[in-house]
XYZ file of C-alpha atoms in Angstrom:
745
model
C -0.031 -0.120 0.123
C 1.032 3.581 -0.726
C 1.534 6.183 1.711
C -1.473 8.027 0.363
C -3.729 5.038 0.470
C -2.689 4.528 4.110
C -3.644 7.935 4.993
C -7.143 7.535 3.529
C -7.723 4.435 5.665
C -6.330 6.142 8.706
C -8.669 9.061 8.089
C -11.685 6.958 7.851
C -10.453 5.275 11.053
C -9.959 8.491 12.764
C -13.342 9.658 11.623
C -15.230 6.447 12.769
C -13.436 6.652 16.114
C -14.328 10.273 16.453
C -18.094 9.629 15.780
C -17.869 6.516 18.128
C -16.357 8.975 20.648
C -18.998 11.664 20.120
C -22.006 9.292 19.978
C -20.485 7.318 22.996
C -20.117 10.656 25.025
C -23.703 11.518 24.096
C -24.952 8.144 24.965
C -23.076 8.069 28.339
C -24.390 11.724 28.928
C -27.886 10.373 28.136
C -27.459 7.518 30.396
C -26.117 9.948 32.959
C -29.149 12.146 32.604
C -31.476 9.034 32.630
C -29.984 7.672 35.761
C -30.443 11.078 37.444
C -33.885 11.244 36.259
C -34.615 7.673 37.599
C -33.353 8.751 40.946
C -29.951 6.986 41.119
C -28.187 10.017 42.195
C -30.676 11.091 44.818
C -34.524 11.609 44.885
C -36.002 14.005 42.384
C -39.486 15.847 42.890
C -42.268 13.503 42.322
C -45.451 14.396 40.549
C -47.164 15.253 43.903
C -44.114 17.390 44.973
C -44.435 19.244 41.646
C -48.195 19.864 42.260
C -47.543 20.889 45.922
C -44.199 22.459 45.971
C -43.255 23.161 49.617
C -42.670 26.833 50.506
C -43.001 28.851 53.484
C -46.111 30.908 53.059
C -47.000 33.536 55.659
C -50.480 33.415 57.078
C -52.200 36.854 56.319
C -54.415 38.684 58.894
C -57.191 40.380 56.905
C -59.390 43.101 58.370
C -63.038 43.633 58.147
C -62.639 46.073 55.336
C -60.406 43.716 53.356
C -56.837 45.108 54.261
C -54.000 42.890 55.048
C -53.104 44.197 58.674
C -50.461 41.644 59.536
C -48.762 38.465 58.799
C -47.530 35.284 60.860
C -44.348 33.794 59.232
C -40.975 32.300 59.163
C -40.408 33.900 55.933
C -42.788 36.915 55.217
C -44.156 35.477 51.979
C -47.687 35.874 50.330
C -48.812 34.307 47.040
C -50.359 35.998 44.184
C -51.833 34.685 40.947
C -50.417 35.672 37.486
C -53.629 37.730 36.863
C -52.729 39.787 39.939
C -49.418 40.767 38.304
C -48.685 44.162 36.652
C -47.385 43.698 33.160
C -44.572 45.771 34.112
C -43.167 43.315 36.660
C -43.635 40.440 34.159
C -41.840 42.487 31.456
C -38.919 43.391 33.726
C -38.267 40.025 34.975
C -38.163 38.374 31.643
C -36.187 40.960 30.000
C -33.591 40.726 32.855
C -33.472 37.238 33.648
C -34.477 35.052 30.713
C -35.372 36.899 27.421
C -36.119 33.557 25.547
C -38.361 32.463 28.417
C -41.317 31.732 25.937
C -39.082 29.969 23.520
C -37.708 27.305 25.673
C -39.137 24.364 27.572
C -37.139 24.955 30.763
C -33.721 24.773 29.307
C -32.128 27.359 26.867
C -29.427 25.292 25.238
C -28.340 27.950 22.975
C -27.990 30.195 25.820
C -26.034 27.580 27.832
C -23.607 26.984 25.246
C -22.927 30.683 24.814
C -22.439 31.152 28.599
C -20.039 28.132 28.655
C -17.846 29.947 25.922
C -18.056 33.208 28.018
C -16.958 31.405 31.251
C -14.077 29.701 29.417
C -12.606 32.979 28.393
C -13.031 34.396 31.836
C -16.344 36.370 31.473
C -18.511 34.720 34.287
C -22.363 34.654 33.567
C -25.381 32.738 34.570
C -27.193 30.567 32.271
C -30.176 29.357 34.356
C -33.505 30.054 32.924
C -36.359 31.462 35.234
C -37.714 27.856 35.153
C -34.419 26.428 36.459
C -34.053 29.209 39.074
C -37.525 28.229 40.254
C -36.653 24.516 40.489
C -33.757 25.582 42.686
C -35.878 27.754 44.921
C -38.504 25.264 45.310
C -36.556 22.114 45.888
C -33.154 23.457 46.863
C -29.691 22.124 46.419
C -28.373 19.201 48.393
C -25.192 20.037 50.204
C -21.954 18.005 49.345
C -23.581 16.882 45.970
C -21.470 17.016 42.760
C -22.310 20.291 41.079
C -22.844 18.595 37.699
C -25.321 16.117 39.384
C -27.053 19.027 40.950
C -27.237 21.003 37.672
C -28.607 18.095 35.730
C -31.128 17.577 38.534
C -32.273 21.330 38.058
C -32.612 20.668 34.303
C -34.739 17.562 34.758
C -36.920 19.392 37.360
C -37.243 22.534 35.155
C -38.493 20.290 32.220
C -41.019 18.636 34.611
C -42.140 22.109 35.887
C -42.670 23.063 32.170
C -44.854 19.944 31.518
C -46.918 20.498 34.600
C -47.518 24.348 34.660
C -47.998 26.927 32.101
C -45.558 29.762 31.450
C -47.745 32.187 33.328
C -47.951 29.889 36.333
C -44.178 29.504 36.354
C -43.847 33.364 36.362
C -46.090 33.718 39.190
C -44.621 30.848 41.180
C -41.142 32.388 40.648
C -42.283 35.754 41.842
C -43.768 34.396 44.769
C -40.545 32.708 45.891
C -37.810 35.216 45.546
C -36.189 37.187 48.410
C -36.409 40.969 48.074
C -34.454 41.728 51.187
C -36.072 43.756 54.125
C -37.816 40.580 55.202
C -39.923 40.670 52.124
C -40.415 37.295 50.384
C -42.398 37.291 47.192
C -43.588 40.056 45.141
C -46.879 40.666 47.102
C -44.972 41.334 50.250
C -42.280 43.276 48.467
C -44.774 45.665 46.759
C -46.336 46.348 50.181
C -42.983 46.738 51.878
C -41.351 49.043 49.530
C -44.312 50.949 48.011
C -47.466 50.245 50.110
C -49.260 48.885 46.957
C -50.237 45.694 45.304
C -48.341 43.748 42.470
C -51.101 44.660 39.907
C -50.462 48.440 40.477
C -46.686 48.454 40.009
C -45.169 51.164 37.747
C -42.407 50.622 35.351
C -39.807 52.274 37.484
C -41.250 50.241 40.693
C -41.102 47.131 38.820
C -37.501 47.618 37.614
C -36.346 48.483 41.074
C -37.841 45.344 42.575
C -36.303 43.046 39.747
C -33.104 44.816 40.113
C -33.044 44.086 43.829
C -33.083 40.297 42.966
C -29.519 40.448 41.931
C -28.398 41.017 45.301
C -30.935 41.992 48.021
C -28.361 43.553 50.492
C -26.186 44.962 47.782
C -28.836 46.754 45.994
C -31.109 47.649 48.879
C -32.850 50.885 48.094
C -32.706 51.667 51.837
C -29.121 51.062 52.574
C -27.621 51.947 49.087
C -30.121 54.071 47.097
C -27.274 55.001 44.413
C -26.757 51.359 43.545
C -30.502 50.548 43.438
C -31.026 53.459 41.273
C -28.239 52.357 38.769
C -29.563 48.673 38.849
C -33.134 49.994 38.237
C -31.986 51.947 35.085
C -30.099 48.937 34.047
C -33.224 46.803 34.101
C -35.128 49.417 32.080
C -32.390 49.390 29.570
C -33.010 45.571 29.240
C -36.668 46.248 28.776
C -35.930 48.578 25.840
C -33.656 46.057 24.295
C -36.174 43.566 24.522
C -38.864 45.899 23.058
C -41.174 45.814 26.003
C -40.550 49.526 26.799
C -40.027 52.422 24.436
C -36.834 54.274 24.752
C -38.924 57.396 25.320
C -40.792 56.022 28.311
C -37.744 54.516 29.535
C -35.951 57.819 29.563
C -38.848 59.516 31.401
C -38.861 56.776 34.028
C -35.072 56.730 34.508
C -35.277 60.570 35.126
C -37.651 60.000 38.238
C -35.859 59.469 41.462
C -36.746 56.453 43.674
C -39.839 57.111 45.609
C -40.355 54.707 48.342
C -43.379 54.275 50.757
C -41.291 51.902 53.074
C -43.268 49.884 55.489
C -41.347 46.882 56.726
C -43.378 44.461 58.510
C -42.558 43.450 62.059
C -44.375 41.657 64.923
C -43.653 44.483 67.095
C -44.678 47.304 64.841
C -47.425 48.197 62.577
C -51.309 48.428 63.021
C -53.065 46.472 65.784
C -49.872 44.997 67.086
C -51.528 44.022 70.405
C -54.498 42.541 68.587
C -52.137 40.531 66.123
C -50.383 38.999 69.198
C -53.418 38.165 71.127
C -55.008 36.461 68.039
C -51.634 34.688 67.243
C -52.096 33.024 70.693
C -55.697 32.335 70.327
C -55.061 30.586 66.946
C -52.111 28.683 68.303
C -54.559 27.124 70.951
C -57.096 26.217 68.334
C -54.360 24.379 66.389
C -53.011 22.591 69.513
C -56.317 21.463 71.024
C -57.579 20.020 67.747
C -60.353 22.630 67.274
C -58.847 23.254 63.739
C -58.684 19.813 62.227
C -55.444 18.446 60.641
C -54.671 18.383 56.851
C -55.704 15.606 54.595
C -52.246 14.033 54.958
C -52.748 13.942 58.801
C -50.213 16.841 59.628
C -51.408 19.749 61.523
C -51.670 23.295 59.916
C -48.828 25.531 60.640
C -49.532 29.150 61.304
C -46.118 30.228 60.009
C -45.829 28.184 56.918
C -49.161 27.127 55.385
C -50.472 30.388 54.044
C -53.640 30.578 55.970
C -56.003 33.448 55.438
C -57.253 34.711 58.821
C -60.350 36.925 58.471
C -60.835 39.431 61.474
C -63.609 41.988 62.367
C -61.165 44.798 62.949
C -61.743 47.839 60.780
C -58.312 49.249 59.594
C -59.684 52.699 59.510
C -61.235 52.544 62.959
C -58.172 50.882 64.364
C -55.900 53.562 62.934
C -58.191 56.260 64.530
C -58.124 54.476 67.968
C -54.395 54.263 67.939
C -54.107 57.871 66.932
C -56.670 59.009 69.534
C -54.762 57.046 72.386
C -51.381 58.345 71.366
C -52.724 62.060 71.206
C -54.243 61.701 74.584
C -51.456 59.904 76.388
C -48.941 62.351 75.158
C -50.849 65.102 76.838
C -51.822 63.053 79.995
C -48.202 61.991 80.644
C -47.011 65.580 80.629
C -49.850 66.369 83.119
C -48.794 63.383 85.389
C -45.218 64.378 85.495
C -46.062 67.935 86.120
C -48.362 67.068 88.715
C -45.596 65.121 90.652
C -43.092 67.852 89.951
C -45.345 70.355 91.503
C -45.449 68.057 94.722
C -41.553 67.955 94.533
C -41.739 64.307 94.375
C -41.025 61.430 91.926
C -43.789 58.972 91.070
C -41.511 56.130 92.011
C -41.705 57.228 95.553
C -45.251 55.784 95.673
C -44.232 52.388 94.556
C -45.312 49.711 96.935
C -42.727 47.783 98.588
C -41.116 45.018 96.860
C -42.693 46.269 93.448
C -39.123 46.813 91.723
C -37.921 43.455 92.808
C -41.011 41.865 91.527
C -40.625 43.651 88.168
C -37.011 42.546 87.968
C -37.908 38.891 88.498
C -40.395 39.103 85.557
C -37.631 40.027 82.981
C -35.899 37.851 80.529
C -32.754 39.135 81.751
C -33.332 37.795 85.304
C -34.634 34.459 84.228
C -31.621 33.936 81.937
C -29.179 34.709 84.693
C -30.987 32.482 86.999
C -30.788 29.694 84.597
C -27.015 30.264 84.359
C -26.589 29.783 88.123
C -25.945 33.342 89.079
C -26.549 34.324 92.703
C -29.053 37.080 93.616
C -26.145 39.352 94.467
C -24.663 38.927 91.053
C -27.805 39.480 89.330
C -28.492 42.507 91.245
C -24.890 43.936 90.562
C -25.587 43.156 86.815
C -29.047 45.122 86.982
C -27.165 48.238 88.515
C -24.645 48.205 85.705
C -25.290 50.961 83.003
C -25.641 49.404 79.425
C -26.599 50.768 76.054
C -30.291 50.435 75.252
C -33.056 52.006 73.273
C -36.035 53.229 75.357
C -39.607 54.459 74.580
C -40.571 58.013 74.636
C -43.696 59.807 73.237
C -41.234 61.703 71.178
C -39.740 58.530 69.539
C -37.351 55.913 70.415
C -34.260 57.150 72.457
C -30.792 55.469 72.338
C -29.320 56.065 75.834
C -27.342 54.300 78.590
C -28.847 53.352 81.819
C -28.953 50.367 84.083
C -31.618 47.730 83.659
C -32.845 48.667 87.201
C -33.224 52.273 86.195
C -34.936 51.284 82.856
C -37.670 49.408 85.078
C -37.968 52.542 87.204
C -38.229 54.522 83.902
C -41.056 52.478 82.427
C -42.965 52.486 85.706
C -43.594 56.228 85.308
C -45.547 55.856 82.181
C -49.314 55.857 82.143
C -50.915 53.014 80.189
C -54.058 53.000 78.235
C -56.194 50.496 76.322
C -59.373 50.917 74.027
C -61.869 48.411 72.639
C -64.561 49.374 70.170
C -67.344 47.022 68.920
C -70.593 46.924 67.084
C -73.208 45.961 69.635
C -75.747 44.291 67.010
C -73.062 41.936 65.324
C -70.702 41.655 68.360
C -67.843 42.467 65.777
C -64.718 44.216 67.473
C -63.673 47.172 65.404
C -60.719 48.585 67.225
C -58.363 46.966 69.777
C -55.602 48.979 71.377
C -53.824 46.939 74.067
C -51.383 49.524 75.359
C -49.033 52.299 74.511
C -46.519 50.553 72.248
C -46.261 46.808 71.839
C -42.501 46.912 71.132
C -41.987 48.331 74.689
C -45.128 47.428 76.749
C -46.135 43.825 75.877
C -48.883 43.420 78.386
C -52.407 43.811 76.663
C -54.947 45.595 78.902
C -57.863 44.717 76.703
C -58.288 40.996 77.456
C -55.747 40.018 79.834
C -55.444 42.967 82.158
C -58.355 42.940 84.730
C -58.607 46.085 86.851
C -61.144 47.513 89.241
C -63.777 49.291 87.286
C -65.004 51.888 89.745
C -68.265 53.754 88.881
C -68.517 52.125 85.571
C -69.947 49.134 87.445
C -72.927 51.208 88.636
C -75.016 50.560 85.423
C -75.379 46.995 86.291
C -76.931 48.148 89.732
C -79.324 50.427 87.944
C -80.222 47.689 85.378
C -81.117 45.257 88.147
C -83.277 48.148 89.746
C -85.093 49.069 86.554
C -85.679 45.387 85.729
C -87.171 44.901 89.088
C -89.668 47.761 88.911
C -87.780 50.757 90.000
C -88.562 54.054 87.805
C -85.706 56.186 86.600
C -87.752 59.073 87.871
C -87.990 57.590 91.498
C -86.565 60.139 94.016
C -84.077 58.773 96.537
C -82.428 60.475 99.648
C -78.876 61.239 99.258
C -78.071 59.899 102.692
C -75.599 57.539 104.232
C -76.534 53.826 103.909
C -75.355 51.199 106.671
C -75.086 47.614 105.733
C -75.305 45.986 109.298
C -74.655 42.490 108.010
C -71.289 43.606 106.373
C -69.490 44.912 109.261
C -71.499 48.231 109.273
C -70.176 49.210 105.893
C -70.992 52.781 105.015
C -69.485 54.416 102.041
C -69.482 58.225 101.218
C -69.977 60.204 98.173
C -66.860 61.252 96.404
C -67.377 64.884 97.364
C -68.309 63.768 100.965
C -71.671 65.776 100.571
C -75.146 64.427 101.667
C -78.574 65.826 101.495
C -81.377 66.398 98.872
C -83.368 64.045 96.793
C -82.197 62.585 93.552
C -84.069 60.733 90.927
C -82.302 57.466 89.761
C -81.371 59.239 86.543
C -79.835 62.060 88.331
C -77.770 59.766 90.642
C -76.479 57.903 87.916
C -75.672 60.848 85.841
C -73.786 62.427 88.644
C -72.453 59.160 89.940
C -73.682 59.489 93.461
C -72.365 56.665 95.580
C -75.290 57.091 98.170
C -77.808 56.545 95.412
C -76.185 53.406 94.282
C -75.878 52.146 97.760
C -79.674 52.789 98.521
C -80.275 50.387 95.486
C -77.738 47.859 96.652
C -79.571 47.740 99.986
C -82.894 47.124 98.231
C -81.537 44.605 95.772
C -78.739 42.714 97.529
C -75.232 41.920 96.250
C -76.256 38.584 94.766
C -78.973 39.916 92.489
C -76.692 42.624 91.080
C -73.776 40.226 90.554
C -76.206 37.800 88.654
C -77.255 40.741 86.309
C -73.588 41.568 85.574
C -72.726 38.055 84.831
C -75.801 37.594 82.548
C -74.589 40.567 80.712
C -71.287 39.025 79.957
C -69.031 39.735 82.945
C -66.809 36.604 83.503
C -64.790 37.817 86.401
C -65.626 36.777 89.944
C -67.895 39.235 91.779
C -67.783 38.937 95.496
C -71.180 39.202 97.283
C -70.468 42.416 99.003
C -72.217 45.754 98.757
C -68.887 47.328 97.698
C -69.409 45.792 94.388
C -71.596 48.572 93.464
C -68.848 51.043 93.596
C -66.703 48.901 91.274
C -64.274 46.853 93.529
C -64.438 43.853 91.217
C -61.649 43.432 88.738
C -62.864 42.993 85.130
C -61.375 43.294 81.694
C -62.021 45.869 79.291
C -63.146 43.198 76.797
C -65.891 42.109 79.165
C -66.991 45.667 80.015
C -67.507 46.777 76.431
C -69.365 43.363 75.609
C -71.611 43.997 78.717
C -72.358 47.583 77.817
C -73.236 46.462 74.254
C -76.278 44.869 75.696
C -77.893 48.295 76.334
C -77.524 49.267 72.752
C -78.768 45.854 71.472
C -82.229 45.610 72.935
C -80.986 43.725 75.867
C -79.260 40.972 73.796
C -75.776 40.135 74.982
C -73.524 39.347 72.112
C -70.058 37.766 72.813
C -67.406 40.095 71.279
C -66.113 38.563 68.252
C -62.771 39.388 66.624
C -62.126 36.260 64.543
C -64.645 35.298 61.849
C -63.068 32.431 60.009
C -59.736 30.742 58.880
C -59.053 29.565 55.324
C -56.372 27.320 54.067
C -54.112 28.709 51.128
C -56.772 27.306 48.528
C -59.661 28.961 50.197
C -61.041 26.140 52.003
C -62.699 27.015 55.327
C -60.821 25.305 58.158
C -62.444 27.308 61.059
C -65.528 29.485 61.295
C -66.478 31.251 64.504
C -70.053 30.802 65.842
C -71.642 33.721 67.510
C -72.751 33.407 71.183
C -75.923 35.411 71.973
C -78.488 35.443 74.683
C -81.349 37.706 75.878
C -79.746 38.958 79.131
C -82.329 41.734 80.109
C -85.634 42.950 78.499
C -85.589 45.229 75.519
C -87.444 47.794 77.582
C -84.957 47.658 80.434
C -82.108 48.084 77.907
C -83.808 51.176 76.402
C -84.386 52.672 79.710
C -80.680 52.233 80.620
C -79.563 53.979 77.391
C -81.952 56.917 78.464
C -80.302 57.039 81.726
C -76.873 56.846 80.431
C -77.535 59.635 78.114
C -78.204 61.861 81.279
C -74.495 61.473 82.082
C -73.844 63.798 79.191
C -76.715 66.230 79.286
C -77.937 66.522 83.026
C -76.578 69.343 85.291
C -73.473 67.864 87.171
C -73.349 64.829 84.790
C -69.942 63.376 84.669
C -69.669 63.311 80.988
C -70.447 66.884 80.215
C -67.018 67.333 78.971
C -68.113 65.694 75.707
C -70.567 68.566 74.969
C -68.400 71.279 76.385
C -64.725 70.786 75.423
C -65.479 68.380 72.479
C -68.695 69.929 71.132
C -70.397 66.412 70.559
C -73.978 66.900 70.816
C -75.212 63.684 69.364
C -77.005 61.101 71.679
C -74.425 59.457 73.743
C -74.874 57.122 76.724
C -71.748 57.341 79.043
C -70.382 56.383 82.309
C -67.138 57.533 83.855
C -65.141 55.331 86.442
C -62.484 56.123 88.956
C -61.230 53.630 91.483
C -59.836 54.087 94.943
C -57.043 56.889 95.050
C -57.446 57.536 91.319
C -55.636 54.386 90.472
C -57.714 53.478 87.513
C -59.656 55.904 85.107
C -62.562 54.412 82.884
C -64.933 55.764 80.341
C -67.485 53.710 78.619
C -69.412 55.346 75.837
C -72.577 53.895 74.146
C -74.087 54.959 70.775
C -76.769 53.058 68.762
C -74.292 51.194 66.676
C -70.769 51.425 68.465
C -69.849 50.770 72.027
C -66.384 51.807 73.121
C -64.384 51.605 76.416
C -61.148 53.092 77.580
C -59.056 52.341 80.522
C -56.111 54.480 81.789
C -53.707 53.898 84.727
C -49.980 52.986 85.708
C -48.744 49.537 85.726
C -48.549 49.678 89.427
C -51.772 51.001 91.214
C -49.773 52.724 93.819
C -48.570 55.211 91.188
C -51.354 57.630 90.429
C -52.525 61.141 90.385
C -52.914 62.618 93.878
C -55.692 65.092 92.670
C -59.180 63.746 91.976
C -59.531 66.300 89.248
C -56.638 65.002 87.271
C -57.012 61.333 88.160
C -60.734 60.814 87.493
C -62.026 59.038 84.525
C -63.384 62.188 82.993
C -59.726 63.424 82.599
C -57.684 60.234 82.119
C -60.030 58.104 79.840
C -62.883 60.412 78.349
C -60.571 62.479 76.182
C -59.335 59.449 74.315
C -62.892 58.284 73.718
C -63.881 61.741 72.378
C -60.749 61.982 69.919
C -61.590 58.451 68.569
C -65.301 59.040 68.053
C -64.725 62.432 66.441
C -62.528 60.822 63.665
C -64.986 58.093 63.404
C -68.037 60.378 62.920
C -65.943 62.460 60.441
C -65.384 59.498 58.047
C -68.510 59.080 56.024
C -67.345 55.709 54.759
C -67.878 54.176 58.198
C -71.605 55.144 58.364
C -71.612 55.444 62.128
C -75.035 56.879 63.024
C -75.460 60.108 65.027
C -79.073 59.323 65.589
C -80.826 58.329 68.879
C -81.454 54.854 70.341
C -84.541 53.120 68.964
C -87.334 52.489 71.439
C -88.721 48.974 71.820
C -92.207 48.190 70.491
C -93.669 48.341 73.959
C -92.496 50.903 76.628
C -94.531 50.962 79.784
C -92.034 53.022 81.932
C -92.375 56.805 82.029
C -89.405 58.703 81.062
C -90.597 62.096 81.324
C -89.629 62.765 84.957
C -91.193 66.320 84.928
C -94.548 64.709 85.313
C -93.682 63.736 88.771
C -91.657 66.730 90.095
C -88.887 68.889 89.341
C -85.460 67.300 89.315
C -83.651 68.621 92.380
C -80.171 70.051 91.785
C -77.216 68.702 93.991
C -77.399 69.978 97.468
C -74.841 72.759 98.428
C -72.872 72.235 95.190
C -70.131 74.922 94.888
C -68.927 76.552 91.638
C -65.722 74.506 92.063
C -67.833 71.276 92.240
C -69.622 72.294 89.098
C -66.375 72.518 87.238
C -65.415 68.859 88.241
C -66.750 66.921 85.426
C -66.626 63.402 86.507
C -65.804 60.554 88.673
């Protein structure tokens, strides 16, 4: 054979071997992919996994007016459908992350080979499609696995995703899983966090900013690095122009606009209705733990923090906002009065603390418990509590960064007055506003449902209710004279002003909160009958069978008091206050529904007469609620009762209108810390103003449709309410001008 002939044979052999090598390589690669697909290199997502991809979805708390007012989460993520997405966010995502998204089936091979070339010459670029990225986010990467095995797994999973879902569904799933920083997972939470809007309303520049963040949530954070975020936003818009989903002219206009954020990072300690959100969290946890909410179809219990539950509450976001604003405005002013009052006495409120109060407060702190668990002695712990450290503390002017000892911080917080408010619709029982305290971040104790305090004169309407229901007339005249209870160690209370004499109708006695008139009725009725009426109207606290209950010595929650007073405005029907309507799973299936509890506690006639009598508090001479008409110019029909406990430790105000009942409590954490002046410490000064500020906002909002009308009388009314037919109502005996200026007890 010649040399040239050998060369041809060699060439054929080389070509044959080359193709054998190529085809063999392809075959081996195909077998490699097949073995991965068969799970020989580890489990791949099953069809069920693909149909139900696991992702930590935040549970949403939805207000009665349809607003999301809170979330419970491990990762703050809420899901949206493709139809709820703005075209701007979809276009920005595809233009930036995967311009050939609609042209491939999960893997973009042409882009992959191009990127491999760029990486070989030192220009690192990512080649993953949106579907591949979704596969990684949904099913993760196993640690210590070969990178090539992992990548092929993502390819296989991406192809499976493309077969099981439409392109639109994949886009929505992707945008629901990504992390935008600032504790915002998913596009719905991100839109709310950065712009206080919804995904369907995102503008071009807003969408571009959010998609730009995805490259590095910390590095491109518009909060920490606005210049970087701006540059990245504009790059995304350039990509949108390049992909012909945004005109150059519109891009130029959008790029000229500065970043405009409405930043609302979500936190368990902050935001609207923080006390309510925490109280509800604990309540739902109980429902899950005790089996009231049944397990899922696979037998596993629902998880409040992972399963994307929809929690529908009765809270109205507008009324909640008004309540929080009213409490803040009032407490800012009242706290100044409190400190000025003590300064004028030349004392510190701390001097009134009962013995051992500071030590008890110290024992309740996490700091103390942690040191005890570490085996520290009491002496070592006390030394630590006396050592100054850096801390942030609450003030009505905003958080203050300072240095003080933990013991001094306890004293600091003891000086603050606390307040709570609850507002409900008496007909439905729906709680509309719930303010448990000053600031949940610094004051964790919820005074609405967990803090029972003495209620003072706000208990008196229960005495009068028992009297009216047992045949007493609101026009009946009673002597304003001391009453002695011989069977109770000759108990004989006095009026707040110490005065006696004169005759008062029951309506006048309630309006002016005369203790002796109440005691007259207590003597006639007996404590047990009065306690029964209070319990029938929804009071769950223990009420001791003593005459002093008529003056409010029983400790009752604000929650119970508002529910009980609602009986007056609801024709005698007590409806248990409702704050949770129902809970749905992420697919909209109802897994819990609240059932209302109602009962006829008193007759409709008695309820109406009590509304008539309570209105006297705001219109009769000497009425303890006259400040509503004077200072606050509120001339609509309002039933009301003020309450002040012994030594002005607690101030109360209960306000009743035809379709809204609201209660306010104010006082210090420790009852020994208080106003020493009745004029300053009475409920008309410590609680009534918050109610007035709240209701003025409520009445001013036409969307709430809160009536300014009068109470509707029952079909049958046999009790005479026109007291002028009997006799002229007698003014308080020997009442001075100074007394007339004192507007409440």
